[in-house]
Amino acid sequence: MSVPTIRFTAAELDDFARLSGDFNPLHTSDLYARRTPWGERVVFGVLGVIRALATLPTRAGEELASLQADFVGPMFVDTDYEVTVAWPKPTTAKIKVQDGTKVVTRVTARFRPASGTAIAARDDPRSALRADAIDRAAEDVVAGLRAAGAYATDGDRLRALQSRLDLAACGVP
């Protein structure tokens, strides 16, 4: 049996930024990312988890009850990642996303009988949300600094991603 692979494109990162409202330049700017220790754009960890979940077999009558993700290392654009899944219990998937032998993400997904209650995406007017990351000077980052802001997904883009990956079939509403 072949091991599923996932691969990310720059266009997917751009679309996920618009979906999530997360415009961190580490994920969205080639120029910025080149100046980081990674030297290139880093895939959103959550996008990696979503894509890994989409490789699960059909979970008819079940839905995701809980999710734990450990981001061990970065994922990059145009790289193939293998996704392996173990089922220590019938309702628990242990997922590993790997670049060769190097694990980059570990996910534990627990499922329960479907409740029939769909989780709705918020349709929030995006104009009130930040579109750019705050670029603070090093001297402005001090102990006790707090940052807060509005967060919402773009409902139409979220529904399109759910549909494209057929997440509902995998038990991910």
Short mmCIF file of N, CA and C in Angstrom, two decimals:
data_model
loop_
_atom_site.label_atom_id
_atom_site.label_comp_id
_atom_site.label_asym_id
_atom_site.label_seq_id
_atom_site.Cartn_x
_atom_site.Cartn_y
_atom_site.Cartn_z
N MET A 1 0.85 -1.18 0.00
CA MET A 1 0.00 0.00 0.00
C MET A 1 0.89 1.24 0.00
N SER A 2 0.57 2.19 -0.87
CA SER A 2 1.40 3.39 -0.96
C SER A 2 1.06 4.38 0.16
N VAL A 3 2.06 5.15 0.54
CA VAL A 3 1.90 6.15 1.58
C VAL A 3 1.47 7.45 0.90
N PRO A 4 0.38 8.08 1.38
CA PRO A 4 -0.04 9.33 0.76
C PRO A 4 1.01 10.43 0.96
N THR A 5 1.08 11.31 -0.01
CA THR A 5 1.97 12.47 0.11
C THR A 5 1.15 13.74 -0.04
N ILE A 6 1.63 14.79 0.59
CA ILE A 6 1.04 16.11 0.42
C ILE A 6 2.14 17.05 -0.03
N ARG A 7 1.74 18.06 -0.78
CA ARG A 7 2.67 19.05 -1.33
C ARG A 7 1.94 20.38 -1.35
N PHE A 8 2.64 21.44 -1.10
CA PHE A 8 2.04 22.76 -1.01
C PHE A 8 2.60 23.68 -2.08
N THR A 9 1.76 24.59 -2.57
CA THR A 9 2.19 25.58 -3.54
C THR A 9 2.14 26.96 -2.89
N ALA A 10 2.86 27.90 -3.48
CA ALA A 10 2.82 29.28 -2.99
C ALA A 10 1.40 29.82 -3.09
N ALA A 11 0.68 29.45 -4.14
CA ALA A 11 -0.71 29.91 -4.30
C ALA A 11 -1.59 29.41 -3.16
N GLU A 12 -1.36 28.18 -2.69
CA GLU A 12 -2.13 27.66 -1.56
C GLU A 12 -1.86 28.46 -0.28
N LEU A 13 -0.60 28.84 -0.08
CA LEU A 13 -0.27 29.65 1.10
C LEU A 13 -0.95 31.00 1.01
N ASP A 14 -0.94 31.60 -0.16
CA ASP A 14 -1.60 32.90 -0.34
C ASP A 14 -3.11 32.77 -0.08
N ASP A 15 -3.71 31.71 -0.60
CA ASP A 15 -5.14 31.51 -0.40
C ASP A 15 -5.45 31.26 1.08
N PHE A 16 -4.60 30.47 1.75
CA PHE A 16 -4.83 30.20 3.16
C PHE A 16 -4.67 31.47 4.00
N ALA A 17 -3.77 32.35 3.60
CA ALA A 17 -3.62 33.63 4.31
C ALA A 17 -4.93 34.42 4.22
N ARG A 18 -5.51 34.46 3.04
CA ARG A 18 -6.79 35.18 2.88
C ARG A 18 -7.91 34.48 3.64
N LEU A 19 -7.90 33.15 3.64
CA LEU A 19 -8.91 32.37 4.38
C LEU A 19 -8.81 32.64 5.87
N SER A 20 -7.60 32.58 6.40
CA SER A 20 -7.39 32.64 7.85
C SER A 20 -7.24 34.05 8.40
N GLY A 21 -6.88 35.00 7.54
CA GLY A 21 -6.59 36.34 8.03
C GLY A 21 -5.19 36.45 8.62
N ASP A 22 -4.36 35.41 8.46
CA ASP A 22 -3.00 35.40 8.98
C ASP A 22 -2.05 35.76 7.84
N PHE A 23 -1.57 36.98 7.86
CA PHE A 23 -0.69 37.46 6.81
C PHE A 23 0.76 37.57 7.28
N ASN A 24 1.15 36.70 8.21
CA ASN A 24 2.52 36.69 8.69
C ASN A 24 3.44 36.56 7.48
N PRO A 25 4.41 37.47 7.32
CA PRO A 25 5.25 37.44 6.13
C PRO A 25 6.13 36.18 6.04
N LEU A 26 6.31 35.45 7.13
CA LEU A 26 7.05 34.19 7.04
C LEU A 26 6.34 33.22 6.10
N HIS A 27 5.01 33.36 6.01
CA HIS A 27 4.21 32.48 5.16
C HIS A 27 3.86 33.12 3.82
N THR A 28 3.90 34.44 3.75
CA THR A 28 3.33 35.12 2.58
C THR A 28 4.32 35.93 1.74
N SER A 29 5.53 36.11 2.22
CA SER A 29 6.48 36.96 1.50
C SER A 29 7.80 36.23 1.24
N ASP A 30 8.10 36.02 -0.04
CA ASP A 30 9.38 35.40 -0.39
C ASP A 30 10.54 36.27 0.09
N LEU A 31 10.41 37.57 -0.10
CA LEU A 31 11.49 38.48 0.28
C LEU A 31 11.77 38.42 1.79
N TYR A 32 10.71 38.48 2.60
CA TYR A 32 10.88 38.41 4.05
C TYR A 32 11.45 37.04 4.46
N ALA A 33 10.85 35.98 3.93
CA ALA A 33 11.24 34.63 4.34
C ALA A 33 12.70 34.33 4.01
N ARG A 34 13.23 34.91 2.93
CA ARG A 34 14.63 34.70 2.59
C ARG A 34 15.57 35.21 3.67
N ARG A 35 15.11 36.17 4.48
CA ARG A 35 15.96 36.75 5.53
C ARG A 35 15.83 36.01 6.85
N THR A 36 15.05 34.94 6.90
CA THR A 36 14.86 34.15 8.12
C THR A 36 15.81 32.97 8.13
N PRO A 37 15.94 32.29 9.26
CA PRO A 37 16.80 31.09 9.30
C PRO A 37 16.38 30.00 8.31
N TRP A 38 15.12 30.01 7.87
CA TRP A 38 14.64 28.97 6.96
C TRP A 38 14.94 29.31 5.51
N GLY A 39 15.09 30.57 5.18
CA GLY A 39 15.48 30.99 3.85
C GLY A 39 14.39 30.93 2.79
N GLU A 40 13.21 30.49 3.17
CA GLU A 40 12.09 30.41 2.23
C GLU A 40 10.79 30.41 3.01
N ARG A 41 9.69 30.58 2.26
CA ARG A 41 8.37 30.62 2.90
C ARG A 41 8.09 29.31 3.62
N VAL A 42 7.49 29.42 4.80
CA VAL A 42 7.14 28.27 5.62
C VAL A 42 5.63 28.06 5.52
N VAL A 43 5.22 26.82 5.33
CA VAL A 43 3.80 26.47 5.25
C VAL A 43 3.15 26.70 6.61
N PHE A 44 1.94 27.23 6.62
CA PHE A 44 1.16 27.37 7.84
C PHE A 44 1.00 25.98 8.47
N GLY A 45 1.31 25.86 9.74
CA GLY A 45 1.18 24.57 10.42
C GLY A 45 -0.23 24.03 10.35
N VAL A 46 -1.21 24.90 10.53
CA VAL A 46 -2.61 24.47 10.50
C VAL A 46 -2.98 23.96 9.12
N LEU A 47 -2.48 24.59 8.08
CA LEU A 47 -2.75 24.10 6.72
C LEU A 47 -2.16 22.70 6.55
N GLY A 48 -0.98 22.47 7.10
CA GLY A 48 -0.39 21.14 7.04
C GLY A 48 -1.25 20.10 7.74
N VAL A 49 -1.80 20.47 8.91
CA VAL A 49 -2.68 19.56 9.65
C VAL A 49 -3.95 19.27 8.85
N ILE A 50 -4.54 20.30 8.27
CA ILE A 50 -5.76 20.12 7.49
C ILE A 50 -5.51 19.18 6.31
N ARG A 51 -4.40 19.40 5.62
CA ARG A 51 -4.09 18.54 4.47
C ARG A 51 -3.81 17.10 4.92
N ALA A 52 -3.16 16.93 6.07
CA ALA A 52 -2.91 15.58 6.59
C ALA A 52 -4.23 14.90 6.95
N LEU A 53 -5.14 15.63 7.59
CA LEU A 53 -6.45 15.06 7.93
C LEU A 53 -7.21 14.62 6.68
N ALA A 54 -7.03 15.34 5.59
CA ALA A 54 -7.73 15.01 4.34
C ALA A 54 -7.27 13.68 3.75
N THR A 55 -6.16 13.13 4.23
CA THR A 55 -5.69 11.83 3.73
C THR A 55 -6.34 10.66 4.47
N LEU A 56 -7.09 10.96 5.54
CA LEU A 56 -7.72 9.88 6.32
C LEU A 56 -8.80 9.19 5.51
N PRO A 57 -9.05 7.93 5.81
CA PRO A 57 -10.15 7.24 5.13
C PRO A 57 -11.50 7.79 5.57
N THR A 58 -12.52 7.45 4.82
CA THR A 58 -13.87 7.90 5.13
C THR A 58 -14.25 7.49 6.55
N ARG A 59 -14.85 8.41 7.29
CA ARG A 59 -15.29 8.17 8.67
C ARG A 59 -16.81 8.34 8.71
N ALA A 60 -17.52 7.48 8.03
CA ALA A 60 -18.98 7.58 7.94
C ALA A 60 -19.60 7.57 9.33
N GLY A 61 -20.45 8.54 9.59
CA GLY A 61 -21.17 8.62 10.86
C GLY A 61 -20.33 9.12 12.02
N GLU A 62 -19.12 9.61 11.74
CA GLU A 62 -18.25 10.11 12.80
C GLU A 62 -17.81 11.54 12.49
N GLU A 63 -17.40 12.22 13.54
CA GLU A 63 -16.86 13.57 13.37
C GLU A 63 -15.68 13.76 14.32
N LEU A 64 -14.85 14.70 13.97
CA LEU A 64 -13.68 15.02 14.77
C LEU A 64 -14.14 15.54 16.14
N ALA A 65 -13.63 14.93 17.21
CA ALA A 65 -13.99 15.35 18.57
C ALA A 65 -12.89 16.19 19.20
N SER A 66 -11.64 15.82 18.92
CA SER A 66 -10.52 16.59 19.46
C SER A 66 -9.32 16.41 18.56
N LEU A 67 -8.42 17.37 18.68
CA LEU A 67 -7.25 17.38 17.82
C LEU A 67 -6.08 17.94 18.61
N GLN A 68 -4.96 17.26 18.54
CA GLN A 68 -3.73 17.77 19.14
C GLN A 68 -2.67 17.74 18.05
N ALA A 69 -1.98 18.87 17.89
CA ALA A 69 -0.94 18.94 16.86
C ALA A 69 0.35 19.42 17.49
N ASP A 70 1.43 18.76 17.14
CA ASP A 70 2.76 19.15 17.57
C ASP A 70 3.55 19.49 16.30
N PHE A 71 4.00 20.74 16.22
CA PHE A 71 4.74 21.21 15.06
C PHE A 71 6.23 21.08 15.38
N VAL A 72 6.83 20.04 14.86
CA VAL A 72 8.20 19.67 15.19
C VAL A 72 9.21 20.42 14.32
N GLY A 73 8.87 20.64 13.08
CA GLY A 73 9.76 21.32 12.15
C GLY A 73 8.96 22.00 11.06
N PRO A 74 9.61 22.85 10.28
CA PRO A 74 8.90 23.58 9.24
C PRO A 74 8.60 22.71 8.02
N MET A 75 7.55 23.11 7.30
CA MET A 75 7.24 22.54 6.00
C MET A 75 7.41 23.65 4.98
N PHE A 76 7.79 23.28 3.76
CA PHE A 76 8.08 24.26 2.73
C PHE A 76 7.28 23.99 1.47
N VAL A 77 7.18 25.00 0.63
CA VAL A 77 6.50 24.91 -0.66
C VAL A 77 7.29 23.97 -1.57
N ASP A 78 6.57 23.29 -2.45
CA ASP A 78 7.16 22.43 -3.48
C ASP A 78 8.02 21.29 -2.93
N THR A 79 7.65 20.77 -1.77
CA THR A 79 8.32 19.62 -1.17
C THR A 79 7.25 18.56 -0.91
N ASP A 80 7.56 17.32 -1.23
CA ASP A 80 6.63 16.22 -0.95
C ASP A 80 6.82 15.75 0.49
N TYR A 81 5.71 15.61 1.20
CA TYR A 81 5.71 15.11 2.58
C TYR A 81 4.87 13.84 2.63
N GLU A 82 5.42 12.81 3.26
CA GLU A 82 4.68 11.56 3.44
C GLU A 82 3.80 11.67 4.68
N VAL A 83 2.60 11.12 4.59
CA VAL A 83 1.66 11.12 5.70
C VAL A 83 1.40 9.67 6.10
N THR A 84 1.78 9.32 7.32
CA THR A 84 1.51 7.97 7.82
C THR A 84 0.49 8.06 8.95
N VAL A 85 -0.38 7.06 8.98
CA VAL A 85 -1.45 7.05 9.97
C VAL A 85 -1.47 5.71 10.68
N ALA A 86 -1.53 5.76 12.00
CA ALA A 86 -1.72 4.56 12.82
C ALA A 86 -3.01 4.74 13.59
N TRP A 87 -3.70 3.63 13.85
CA TRP A 87 -4.97 3.65 14.58
C TRP A 87 -4.83 2.83 15.86
N PRO A 88 -4.27 3.42 16.94
CA PRO A 88 -4.12 2.66 18.18
C PRO A 88 -5.46 2.27 18.80
N LYS A 89 -6.50 3.04 18.50
CA LYS A 89 -7.88 2.73 18.89
C LYS A 89 -8.74 3.00 17.66
N PRO A 90 -9.90 2.38 17.55
CA PRO A 90 -10.74 2.59 16.36
C PRO A 90 -11.15 4.05 16.15
N THR A 91 -11.15 4.85 17.22
CA THR A 91 -11.57 6.23 17.10
C THR A 91 -10.42 7.23 17.25
N THR A 92 -9.18 6.73 17.23
CA THR A 92 -8.02 7.60 17.41
C THR A 92 -7.01 7.38 16.29
N ALA A 93 -6.72 8.46 15.57
CA ALA A 93 -5.71 8.41 14.52
C ALA A 93 -4.46 9.14 15.00
N LYS A 94 -3.32 8.50 14.84
CA LYS A 94 -2.02 9.12 15.11
C LYS A 94 -1.38 9.35 13.75
N ILE A 95 -1.22 10.62 13.40
CA ILE A 95 -0.75 11.00 12.07
C ILE A 95 0.64 11.60 12.18
N LYS A 96 1.52 11.19 11.29
CA LYS A 96 2.85 11.79 11.20
C LYS A 96 3.04 12.33 9.79
N VAL A 97 3.51 13.57 9.71
CA VAL A 97 3.89 14.16 8.43
C VAL A 97 5.41 14.21 8.43
N GLN A 98 6.01 13.61 7.39
CA GLN A 98 7.46 13.46 7.37
C GLN A 98 8.08 13.94 6.06
N ASP A 99 9.27 14.51 6.20
CA ASP A 99 10.12 14.84 5.06
C ASP A 99 11.24 13.80 5.11
N GLY A 100 11.10 12.75 4.33
CA GLY A 100 12.02 11.61 4.44
C GLY A 100 11.83 10.95 5.79
N THR A 101 12.90 10.87 6.57
CA THR A 101 12.80 10.26 7.90
C THR A 101 12.53 11.31 8.99
N LYS A 102 12.55 12.58 8.61
CA LYS A 102 12.38 13.67 9.58
C LYS A 102 10.89 13.99 9.77
N VAL A 103 10.39 13.80 10.99
CA VAL A 103 9.00 14.15 11.31
C VAL A 103 8.91 15.66 11.43
N VAL A 104 7.93 16.26 10.74
CA VAL A 104 7.73 17.71 10.84
C VAL A 104 6.46 18.06 11.61
N THR A 105 5.48 17.16 11.62
CA THR A 105 4.24 17.40 12.35
C THR A 105 3.68 16.07 12.85
N ARG A 106 3.19 16.09 14.10
CA ARG A 106 2.48 14.95 14.68
C ARG A 106 1.07 15.41 15.03
N VAL A 107 0.09 14.59 14.71
CA VAL A 107 -1.30 14.94 14.98
C VAL A 107 -1.98 13.74 15.63
N THR A 108 -2.74 13.99 16.68
CA THR A 108 -3.64 12.99 17.24
C THR A 108 -5.05 13.49 17.03
N ALA A 109 -5.84 12.72 16.29
CA ALA A 109 -7.23 13.08 16.00
C ALA A 109 -8.13 12.03 16.62
N ARG A 110 -9.07 12.48 17.43
CA ARG A 110 -10.04 11.58 18.06
C ARG A 110 -11.41 11.86 17.46
N PHE A 111 -12.13 10.79 17.18
CA PHE A 111 -13.44 10.89 16.55
C PHE A 111 -14.53 10.38 17.50
N ARG A 112 -15.75 10.85 17.27
CA ARG A 112 -16.93 10.43 18.04
C ARG A 112 -18.08 10.28 17.06
N PRO A 113 -19.18 9.67 17.51
CA PRO A 113 -20.35 9.60 16.63
C PRO A 113 -20.79 11.02 16.24
N ALA A 114 -21.17 11.18 14.97
CA ALA A 114 -21.56 12.50 14.47
C ALA A 114 -22.79 13.02 15.20
N SER A 115 -22.75 14.29 15.55
CA SER A 115 -23.86 14.92 16.26
C SER A 115 -24.89 15.50 15.31
N GLY A 116 -24.49 15.66 14.04
CA GLY A 116 -25.41 16.26 13.08
C GLY A 116 -25.40 17.78 13.13
N THR A 117 -24.63 18.36 14.04
CA THR A 117 -24.54 19.81 14.15
C THR A 117 -23.29 20.27 13.42
N ALA A 118 -23.47 20.95 12.32
CA ALA A 118 -22.33 21.43 11.54
C ALA A 118 -21.72 22.66 12.20
N ILE A 119 -20.42 22.79 12.07
CA ILE A 119 -19.74 23.98 12.55
C ILE A 119 -19.76 24.99 11.42
N ALA A 120 -20.36 26.13 11.67
CA ALA A 120 -20.49 27.14 10.63
C ALA A 120 -19.29 28.06 10.61
N ALA A 121 -18.85 28.39 9.42
CA ALA A 121 -17.80 29.40 9.27
C ALA A 121 -18.43 30.76 9.51
N ARG A 122 -17.69 31.63 10.19
CA ARG A 122 -18.20 32.97 10.41
C ARG A 122 -18.01 33.78 9.13
N ASP A 123 -19.07 34.43 8.71
CA ASP A 123 -18.97 35.32 7.56
C ASP A 123 -18.80 36.72 8.13
N ASP A 124 -17.56 37.11 8.29
CA ASP A 124 -17.21 38.36 8.96
C ASP A 124 -16.72 39.36 7.92
N PRO A 125 -17.19 40.59 8.01
CA PRO A 125 -16.64 41.57 7.07
C PRO A 125 -15.14 41.73 7.32
N ARG A 126 -14.34 41.46 6.32
CA ARG A 126 -12.89 41.44 6.47
C ARG A 126 -12.30 42.83 6.66
N SER A 127 -13.03 43.87 6.37
CA SER A 127 -12.46 45.22 6.43
C SER A 127 -12.01 45.60 7.83
N ALA A 128 -12.59 44.99 8.87
CA ALA A 128 -12.24 45.35 10.25
C ALA A 128 -11.01 44.59 10.75
N LEU A 129 -10.53 43.63 9.98
CA LEU A 129 -9.42 42.79 10.42
C LEU A 129 -8.11 43.29 9.83
N ARG A 130 -7.01 43.01 10.52
CA ARG A 130 -5.68 43.38 10.03
C ARG A 130 -5.37 42.64 8.74
N ALA A 131 -4.71 43.31 7.85
CA ALA A 131 -4.28 42.67 6.61
C ALA A 131 -2.76 42.51 6.57
N ASP A 132 -2.05 43.16 7.49
CA ASP A 132 -0.59 43.09 7.51
C ASP A 132 -0.11 42.78 8.91
N ALA A 133 0.98 42.02 8.99
CA ALA A 133 1.58 41.72 10.28
C ALA A 133 2.24 42.98 10.83
N ILE A 134 2.24 43.11 12.14
CA ILE A 134 2.94 44.22 12.78
C ILE A 134 4.43 43.90 12.79
N ASP A 135 5.23 44.82 12.33
CA ASP A 135 6.67 44.64 12.30
C ASP A 135 7.25 45.49 13.42
N ARG A 136 7.50 44.87 14.56
CA ARG A 136 8.00 45.60 15.72
C ARG A 136 9.53 45.62 15.73
N ALA A 137 10.07 46.72 16.20
CA ALA A 137 11.51 46.81 16.41
C ALA A 137 11.86 45.95 17.62
N ALA A 138 13.05 45.39 17.65
CA ALA A 138 13.47 44.51 18.73
C ALA A 138 13.30 45.18 20.09
N GLU A 139 13.61 46.47 20.19
CA GLU A 139 13.50 47.16 21.49
C GLU A 139 12.05 47.33 21.95
N ASP A 140 11.08 47.15 21.03
CA ASP A 140 9.67 47.26 21.40
C ASP A 140 9.09 45.95 21.93
N VAL A 141 9.82 44.86 21.78
CA VAL A 141 9.36 43.56 22.26
C VAL A 141 9.95 43.37 23.66
N VAL A 142 9.10 43.63 24.65
CA VAL A 142 9.53 43.61 26.04
C VAL A 142 8.64 42.66 26.84
N ALA A 143 9.14 42.24 27.99
CA ALA A 143 8.35 41.36 28.87
C ALA A 143 7.02 42.04 29.17
N GLY A 144 5.95 41.27 29.10
CA GLY A 144 4.62 41.78 29.40
C GLY A 144 3.89 42.37 28.21
N LEU A 145 4.55 42.46 27.05
CA LEU A 145 3.89 42.99 25.85
C LEU A 145 2.71 42.09 25.50
N ARG A 146 1.59 42.70 25.23
CA ARG A 146 0.40 41.96 24.82
C ARG A 146 -0.08 42.47 23.48
N ALA A 147 -0.57 41.56 22.69
CA ALA A 147 -1.14 41.93 21.40
C ALA A 147 -2.51 41.27 21.29
N ALA A 148 -3.46 41.98 20.79
CA ALA A 148 -4.81 41.44 20.64
C ALA A 148 -5.41 41.98 19.35
N GLY A 149 -6.36 41.25 18.83
CA GLY A 149 -7.01 41.72 17.62
C GLY A 149 -8.15 40.79 17.24
N ALA A 150 -8.89 41.19 16.23
CA ALA A 150 -10.02 40.40 15.76
C ALA A 150 -9.52 39.27 14.88
N TYR A 151 -10.20 38.14 14.94
CA TYR A 151 -9.85 37.00 14.13
C TYR A 151 -11.12 36.34 13.61
N ALA A 152 -11.14 36.05 12.35
CA ALA A 152 -12.26 35.31 11.76
C ALA A 152 -11.77 34.72 10.46
N THR A 153 -12.33 33.59 10.10
CA THR A 153 -12.01 33.01 8.81
C THR A 153 -12.89 33.64 7.75
N ASP A 154 -12.46 33.55 6.53
CA ASP A 154 -13.28 33.95 5.39
C ASP A 154 -14.15 32.73 5.10
N GLY A 155 -15.44 32.84 5.42
CA GLY A 155 -16.35 31.69 5.33
C GLY A 155 -16.41 31.05 3.96
N ASP A 156 -16.44 31.87 2.89
CA ASP A 156 -16.51 31.31 1.54
C ASP A 156 -15.25 30.52 1.20
N ARG A 157 -14.09 31.05 1.56
CA ARG A 157 -12.84 30.35 1.28
C ARG A 157 -12.73 29.07 2.12
N LEU A 158 -13.20 29.13 3.37
CA LEU A 158 -13.16 27.94 4.22
C LEU A 158 -14.05 26.85 3.64
N ARG A 159 -15.25 27.20 3.23
CA ARG A 159 -16.15 26.21 2.63
C ARG A 159 -15.55 25.63 1.35
N ALA A 160 -14.88 26.45 0.55
CA ALA A 160 -14.25 25.97 -0.68
C ALA A 160 -13.13 24.98 -0.36
N LEU A 161 -12.32 25.28 0.66
CA LEU A 161 -11.25 24.36 1.07
C LEU A 161 -11.85 23.05 1.59
N GLN A 162 -12.89 23.14 2.42
CA GLN A 162 -13.54 21.93 2.93
C GLN A 162 -14.06 21.07 1.79
N SER A 163 -14.66 21.71 0.82
CA SER A 163 -15.22 20.98 -0.32
C SER A 163 -14.11 20.37 -1.18
N ARG A 164 -13.07 21.16 -1.50
CA ARG A 164 -11.99 20.68 -2.35
C ARG A 164 -11.28 19.48 -1.76
N LEU A 165 -11.08 19.48 -0.44
CA LEU A 165 -10.39 18.38 0.23
C LEU A 165 -11.35 17.28 0.69
N ASP A 166 -12.66 17.48 0.51
CA ASP A 166 -13.70 16.54 0.95
C ASP A 166 -13.50 16.17 2.42
N LEU A 167 -13.31 17.19 3.24
CA LEU A 167 -13.03 16.98 4.67
C LEU A 167 -14.20 16.33 5.40
N ALA A 168 -15.44 16.61 4.99
CA ALA A 168 -16.58 16.01 5.68
C ALA A 168 -16.54 14.49 5.60
N ALA A 169 -16.07 13.93 4.48
CA ALA A 169 -15.97 12.48 4.36
C ALA A 169 -14.97 11.89 5.34
N CYS A 170 -13.97 12.70 5.70
CA CYS A 170 -12.92 12.26 6.65
C CYS A 170 -13.35 12.50 8.09
N GLY A 171 -14.57 12.97 8.30
CA GLY A 171 -15.05 13.24 9.65
C GLY A 171 -14.66 14.60 10.18
N VAL A 172 -14.21 15.48 9.29
CA VAL A 172 -13.80 16.83 9.69
C VAL A 172 -14.83 17.81 9.15
N PRO A 173 -15.75 18.25 10.02
CA PRO A 173 -16.83 19.13 9.53
C PRO A 173 -16.32 20.50 9.11
#
